Amino acid sequence: MSVVETVLGPVAAAELGEVDAHEHVFLRTPVNPGDEFLDTDRAAAELLRVAASGIRTVVDLTPVGLGRRPSQLAEVARASALHIVAATGYHRSAHYPAAHWARHADDATLLGVLVDDLQVGMDSHDWDFPRPVPSPHKAGIIKLGASYHRIDRHEERWFAAGAAAARQTGVAVAVHTEVGTAAHAALDLLDKHGVPAGRVLLAHTDRNPDPELHLDLIARGAHLVYDTIGRIKYRPDSVVLDLIERMAEAGKLGHVCLGTDVGRKSSLIAYGGGPGMDVLGRDFVPRLRRRLGAAAVDTVLRHAPQALLAKKTSAP
């Protein structure tokens, strides 16, 4: 049986239902000062809206040191009746100040943090204190980050640690691509470290809506997540619908996932903002169903993310 680790324990991949493949339930980062969201009650309220929109699983791609709250993640999972898949890993270097320990730790420490999160339980303090206090809530995916058009020297080390942890545990790897750039470089680096493209989810590719590039990435085996749904400042949602239709025409829809990637409290209805984390199920999915039909919706919300998230019984 294919299994996915959620914050409340392992779940059969087929039981995940409809998956929002890129979210942040709690987040704090120096990249967006003053726009953090860490309130448990508001997180639960937002996720109840997500559940009402028809989504059954949320993949929380918040990596180490950016405000992860494992016990509270479990609490809001219970309150919303959603499966939540949490992440470990390291973001692009802009998210970590110059003095942050992740910039200076040795390779064994970088790897040990990830493996502990995946196999023992995420640290209750999100590795902000010298003595970790493991929670009973495990991560189920690895998140890494690349800079704009490049992977810097810190990110190269974090990629190496993430790849080693993926090989050891069998979980998938999600990669932040800044404005959809450096995607091939990320696949090359992970492949160098023993993680094939078929175990990789490339985030933000819809910010660079280049269908030929996307088909090239898929030809290598990668999954793409179109995750700026409802973020009209980047481009209208019709552009994402066009991309999905192009991937479907090429017979590659099984490599496409969807998400909303809310990264600011000003985007959350629970904080008085918008469009809300539920915009995917509430607004976008009905448009996709009208354009391409129910089978296409099932592919991008169920089949593609479930296949990617399932642990491999033997690491690649």
Coordinates of C-alpha atoms in Angstrom, one line a residue:
M1 CA 0.0 0.0 0.0
S2 CA 1.3 3.5 -0.9
V3 CA 1.5 5.6 2.2
V4 CA 1.9 9.3 2.9
E5 CA 3.0 10.7 6.2
T6 CA 0.6 13.3 7.6
V7 CA 0.9 15.3 10.8
L8 CA -1.7 12.9 12.4
G9 CA 0.1 9.8 11.1
P10 CA 0.4 7.7 7.9
V11 CA -2.5 7.7 5.4
A12 CA -2.9 5.6 2.3
A13 CA -2.2 7.8 -0.7
A14 CA -5.6 7.0 -2.3
E15 CA -7.3 8.3 0.9
L16 CA -5.9 11.8 0.5
G17 CA -8.7 12.9 -1.8
E18 CA -8.4 16.2 -3.5
V19 CA -4.9 17.8 -2.8
D20 CA -3.9 21.4 -2.6
A21 CA -0.2 20.7 -3.2
H22 CA 1.3 24.0 -2.0
E23 CA 0.2 25.9 1.1
H24 CA 1.6 27.5 4.3
V25 CA -0.6 27.1 7.3
F26 CA 1.8 29.1 9.5
L27 CA 4.6 31.2 8.2
R28 CA 7.2 33.7 9.5
T29 CA 10.1 34.9 7.2
P30 CA 12.3 38.0 7.0
V31 CA 11.5 38.2 3.3
N32 CA 8.0 39.4 4.2
P33 CA 8.4 41.4 7.5
G34 CA 5.1 42.1 9.3
D35 CA 3.1 39.7 7.1
E36 CA 3.6 36.6 9.3
F37 CA 0.6 34.4 10.3
L38 CA 0.9 32.3 13.4
D39 CA -2.5 32.3 15.0
T40 CA -3.9 28.9 15.6
D41 CA -7.6 29.8 15.7
R42 CA -7.3 31.8 12.5
A43 CA -5.5 29.0 10.8
A44 CA -8.3 26.6 11.7
A45 CA -10.9 29.1 10.4
E46 CA -9.0 29.4 7.1
L47 CA -8.7 25.6 6.8
L48 CA -12.4 25.1 7.5
R49 CA -13.0 27.2 4.4
V50 CA -10.6 25.1 2.4
A51 CA -12.4 21.9 3.5
A52 CA -15.8 23.5 2.5
S53 CA -14.4 24.2 -0.9
G54 CA -13.9 20.4 -1.6
I55 CA -10.1 20.1 -0.8
R56 CA -9.3 17.1 1.5
T57 CA -5.5 17.4 1.8
V58 CA -3.2 20.4 2.2
V59 CA 0.6 20.1 1.6
D60 CA 2.2 22.6 3.9
L61 CA 5.5 23.5 2.3
T62 CA 6.9 25.6 5.2
P63 CA 10.5 24.4 5.7
V64 CA 12.8 24.6 8.8
G65 CA 13.0 27.9 10.7
L66 CA 10.1 29.7 9.0
G67 CA 7.5 29.4 11.7
R68 CA 6.5 25.7 11.6
R69 CA 4.3 24.8 14.6
P70 CA 3.9 21.0 14.5
S71 CA 1.5 20.6 17.5
Q72 CA -0.7 23.4 16.2
L73 CA -0.6 21.9 12.7
A74 CA -2.0 18.7 14.3
E75 CA -4.6 20.8 16.1
V76 CA -5.9 22.5 13.0
A77 CA -5.8 19.3 11.1
R78 CA -8.2 17.8 13.6
A79 CA -10.4 20.9 13.7
S80 CA -10.8 21.1 9.9
A81 CA -10.8 17.3 9.3
L82 CA -8.2 17.9 6.6
H83 CA -5.1 15.8 6.0
I84 CA -2.0 18.0 6.4
V85 CA 1.3 16.9 5.0
A86 CA 4.1 19.0 6.6
A87 CA 7.6 19.7 5.2
T88 CA 11.1 19.7 6.4
G89 CA 14.0 21.1 4.4
Y90 CA 15.7 24.5 3.8
H91 CA 14.3 27.4 1.7
R92 CA 16.3 29.7 -0.6
S93 CA 19.0 31.5 1.3
A94 CA 17.2 34.9 1.3
H95 CA 14.9 33.4 4.0
Y96 CA 17.8 32.9 6.5
P97 CA 19.7 35.8 8.1
A98 CA 23.5 35.8 7.9
A99 CA 23.9 34.5 11.4
H100 CA 21.3 31.7 11.0
W101 CA 22.7 28.3 12.1
A102 CA 21.7 26.6 8.8
R103 CA 24.3 28.7 6.9
H104 CA 27.1 27.5 9.2
A105 CA 26.1 23.9 10.3
D106 CA 28.2 21.0 9.1
D107 CA 26.8 18.5 6.6
A108 CA 25.9 15.9 9.2
T109 CA 23.9 18.4 11.2
L110 CA 22.0 19.6 8.1
L111 CA 21.1 16.0 7.2
G112 CA 20.3 15.0 10.8
V113 CA 17.7 17.8 11.2
L114 CA 15.8 16.6 8.2
V115 CA 15.9 12.9 9.0
D116 CA 14.8 13.6 12.6
D117 CA 11.8 15.6 11.3
L118 CA 10.9 12.8 8.9
Q119 CA 11.5 9.8 11.1
V120 CA 11.3 10.9 14.8
G121 CA 9.0 14.0 14.7
M122 CA 9.4 17.7 13.9
D123 CA 11.1 19.8 16.6
S124 CA 8.4 21.6 18.6
H125 CA 10.5 24.8 18.5
D126 CA 11.2 24.5 14.7
W127 CA 15.0 24.1 15.5
D128 CA 15.2 27.6 17.0
F129 CA 16.7 26.4 20.3
P130 CA 19.8 24.4 21.0
R131 CA 18.0 21.4 22.5
P132 CA 15.3 20.0 20.2
V133 CA 12.1 18.8 21.6
P134 CA 10.7 16.3 19.1
S135 CA 6.9 16.3 18.6
P136 CA 5.0 13.2 17.6
H137 CA 4.2 14.8 14.3
K138 CA 6.4 13.9 11.4
A139 CA 7.1 15.7 8.1
G140 CA 6.1 13.9 4.9
I141 CA 8.0 15.9 2.2
I142 CA 11.2 17.8 1.8
K143 CA 11.2 21.5 0.7
L144 CA 14.2 23.1 -0.9
G145 CA 14.7 26.5 -2.5
A146 CA 16.6 28.0 -5.4
S147 CA 17.4 31.7 -6.0
Y148 CA 16.5 33.7 -9.1
H149 CA 18.2 32.0 -12.1
R150 CA 20.8 30.4 -9.8
I151 CA 21.5 28.1 -6.9
D152 CA 23.9 29.7 -4.5
R153 CA 26.6 28.0 -2.4
H154 CA 24.4 27.7 0.7
E155 CA 21.5 26.3 -1.3
E156 CA 23.8 23.8 -2.9
R157 CA 24.6 22.4 0.5
W158 CA 21.0 22.3 1.5
F159 CA 20.1 20.5 -1.8
A160 CA 22.7 17.9 -0.9
A161 CA 21.3 17.4 2.6
G162 CA 17.7 17.3 1.2
A163 CA 18.6 14.7 -1.4
A164 CA 20.4 12.5 1.1
A165 CA 17.3 12.7 3.4
A166 CA 15.0 11.8 0.4
R167 CA 17.1 8.8 -0.5
Q168 CA 17.1 7.7 3.1
T169 CA 13.4 8.1 3.7
G170 CA 11.7 7.7 0.3
V171 CA 9.8 11.0 0.5
A172 CA 9.4 13.4 -2.4
V173 CA 11.2 16.7 -2.8
A174 CA 9.5 20.0 -3.6
V175 CA 11.6 22.9 -4.9
H176 CA 10.9 26.6 -4.8
T177 CA 11.9 28.0 -8.2
E178 CA 12.1 31.8 -8.0
V179 CA 9.7 33.1 -10.7
G180 CA 9.9 29.7 -12.3
T181 CA 13.7 30.0 -13.0
A182 CA 16.6 27.5 -12.4
A183 CA 14.2 24.6 -12.7
H184 CA 16.6 22.5 -14.9
A185 CA 19.5 23.4 -12.6
A186 CA 17.5 22.1 -9.6
L187 CA 16.8 18.9 -11.4
D188 CA 20.4 18.5 -12.4
L189 CA 21.7 19.1 -8.9
L190 CA 19.2 16.7 -7.3
D191 CA 20.0 14.1 -10.0
K192 CA 23.7 14.5 -9.2
H193 CA 22.8 13.6 -5.6
G194 CA 20.7 10.6 -6.5
V195 CA 17.2 11.9 -6.6
P196 CA 15.5 11.4 -10.0
A197 CA 13.3 14.0 -11.5
G198 CA 10.3 11.7 -11.1
R199 CA 10.4 12.4 -7.3
V200 CA 10.6 16.2 -7.7
L201 CA 7.8 18.8 -7.5
L202 CA 8.8 22.1 -9.1
A203 CA 6.9 25.0 -7.5
H204 CA 5.9 28.4 -9.1
T205 CA 6.4 27.2 -12.6
D206 CA 3.2 29.0 -13.6
R207 CA 5.0 32.3 -12.8
N208 CA 7.0 31.5 -15.9
P209 CA 4.1 30.4 -18.2
D210 CA 6.3 28.9 -20.9
P211 CA 4.6 25.7 -22.1
E212 CA 7.7 24.5 -24.0
L213 CA 9.8 24.8 -20.9
H214 CA 7.1 23.0 -18.9
L215 CA 7.0 20.1 -21.4
D216 CA 10.8 19.8 -21.3
L217 CA 10.7 19.6 -17.5
I218 CA 8.0 17.0 -17.6
A219 CA 9.9 15.0 -20.2
R220 CA 12.6 14.6 -17.6
G221 CA 10.0 13.2 -15.3
A222 CA 9.3 16.2 -13.0
H223 CA 6.0 17.2 -11.5
L224 CA 5.0 20.8 -11.8
V225 CA 2.7 22.7 -9.3
Y226 CA 0.8 25.6 -10.6
D227 CA 0.5 27.4 -7.3
T228 CA -0.3 31.1 -7.8
I229 CA -4.0 30.5 -8.2
G230 CA -6.0 33.6 -7.4
R231 CA -2.9 35.8 -7.3
I232 CA -4.0 38.2 -10.0
K233 CA -1.0 40.5 -9.5
Y234 CA 1.1 37.8 -11.3
R235 CA -1.3 37.0 -14.1
P236 CA -4.9 36.1 -14.7
D237 CA -6.1 32.6 -13.8
S238 CA -7.0 32.1 -17.5
V239 CA -3.2 31.8 -18.1
V240 CA -3.0 28.8 -15.8
L241 CA -6.1 27.3 -17.4
D242 CA -4.4 27.7 -20.8
L243 CA -1.2 26.0 -19.4
I244 CA -3.2 23.1 -18.0
E245 CA -5.1 22.7 -21.4
R246 CA -1.7 22.7 -23.2
M247 CA -0.3 20.0 -20.9
A248 CA -3.5 18.0 -21.4
E249 CA -3.3 18.2 -25.1
A250 CA 0.3 16.9 -24.9
G251 CA -0.9 14.0 -22.7
K252 CA 1.1 15.2 -19.7
L253 CA -1.5 16.2 -17.3
G254 CA -0.5 13.5 -14.9
H255 CA 2.6 15.6 -14.0
V256 CA 0.6 18.7 -13.0
C257 CA -0.5 19.6 -9.5
L258 CA -2.3 22.7 -8.2
G259 CA -2.0 24.9 -5.1
T260 CA -2.5 28.4 -3.8
D261 CA 0.7 29.0 -1.9
V262 CA -0.6 31.7 0.5
G263 CA 2.6 33.3 1.9
R264 CA 1.2 36.5 3.5
K265 CA -1.5 37.1 6.1
S266 CA -2.9 39.8 3.8
S267 CA -3.9 37.0 1.4
L268 CA -6.0 35.2 4.1
I269 CA -9.6 35.7 4.7
A270 CA -9.2 34.9 8.4
Y271 CA -7.0 38.0 8.7
G272 CA -9.3 40.2 6.7
G273 CA -7.5 39.7 3.4
G274 CA -7.9 37.8 0.2
P275 CA -8.3 35.9 -2.1
G276 CA -8.2 33.2 0.7
M277 CA -6.6 29.8 0.8
D278 CA -9.9 28.3 -0.4
V279 CA -9.7 30.1 -3.8
L280 CA -8.5 27.0 -5.5
G281 CA -11.5 24.8 -4.7
R282 CA -13.9 27.7 -4.5
D283 CA -13.2 29.5 -7.8
F284 CA -10.6 27.8 -9.9
V285 CA -11.7 24.2 -9.9
P286 CA -15.2 25.0 -11.2
R287 CA -13.6 26.9 -14.1
L288 CA -11.2 24.0 -14.8
R289 CA -14.1 21.5 -14.7
R290 CA -16.1 23.7 -17.2
R291 CA -13.1 23.9 -19.6
L292 CA -11.6 20.4 -19.4
G293 CA -14.1 18.2 -17.6
A294 CA -14.2 16.1 -14.4
A295 CA -11.5 13.7 -15.4
A296 CA -8.9 16.5 -15.8
V297 CA -9.8 17.8 -12.3
D298 CA -9.4 14.3 -10.8
T299 CA -6.0 14.1 -12.5
V300 CA -4.5 17.3 -11.1
L301 CA -6.2 17.2 -7.7
R302 CA -6.0 13.5 -7.0
H303 CA -4.0 11.2 -9.2
A304 CA -0.9 13.4 -9.8
P305 CA -0.3 14.6 -6.2
Q306 CA -1.2 11.2 -4.6
A307 CA 1.4 9.4 -6.8
L308 CA 4.1 12.0 -6.0
L309 CA 3.5 12.1 -2.3
A310 CA 3.5 8.4 -1.7
K311 CA 6.7 7.2 0.0
K312 CA 8.8 4.8 -2.0
T313 CA 9.3 1.6 -0.1
S314 CA 13.0 1.6 -1.2
A315 CA 14.5 5.1 -1.5
P316 CA 15.6 6.0 -5.0

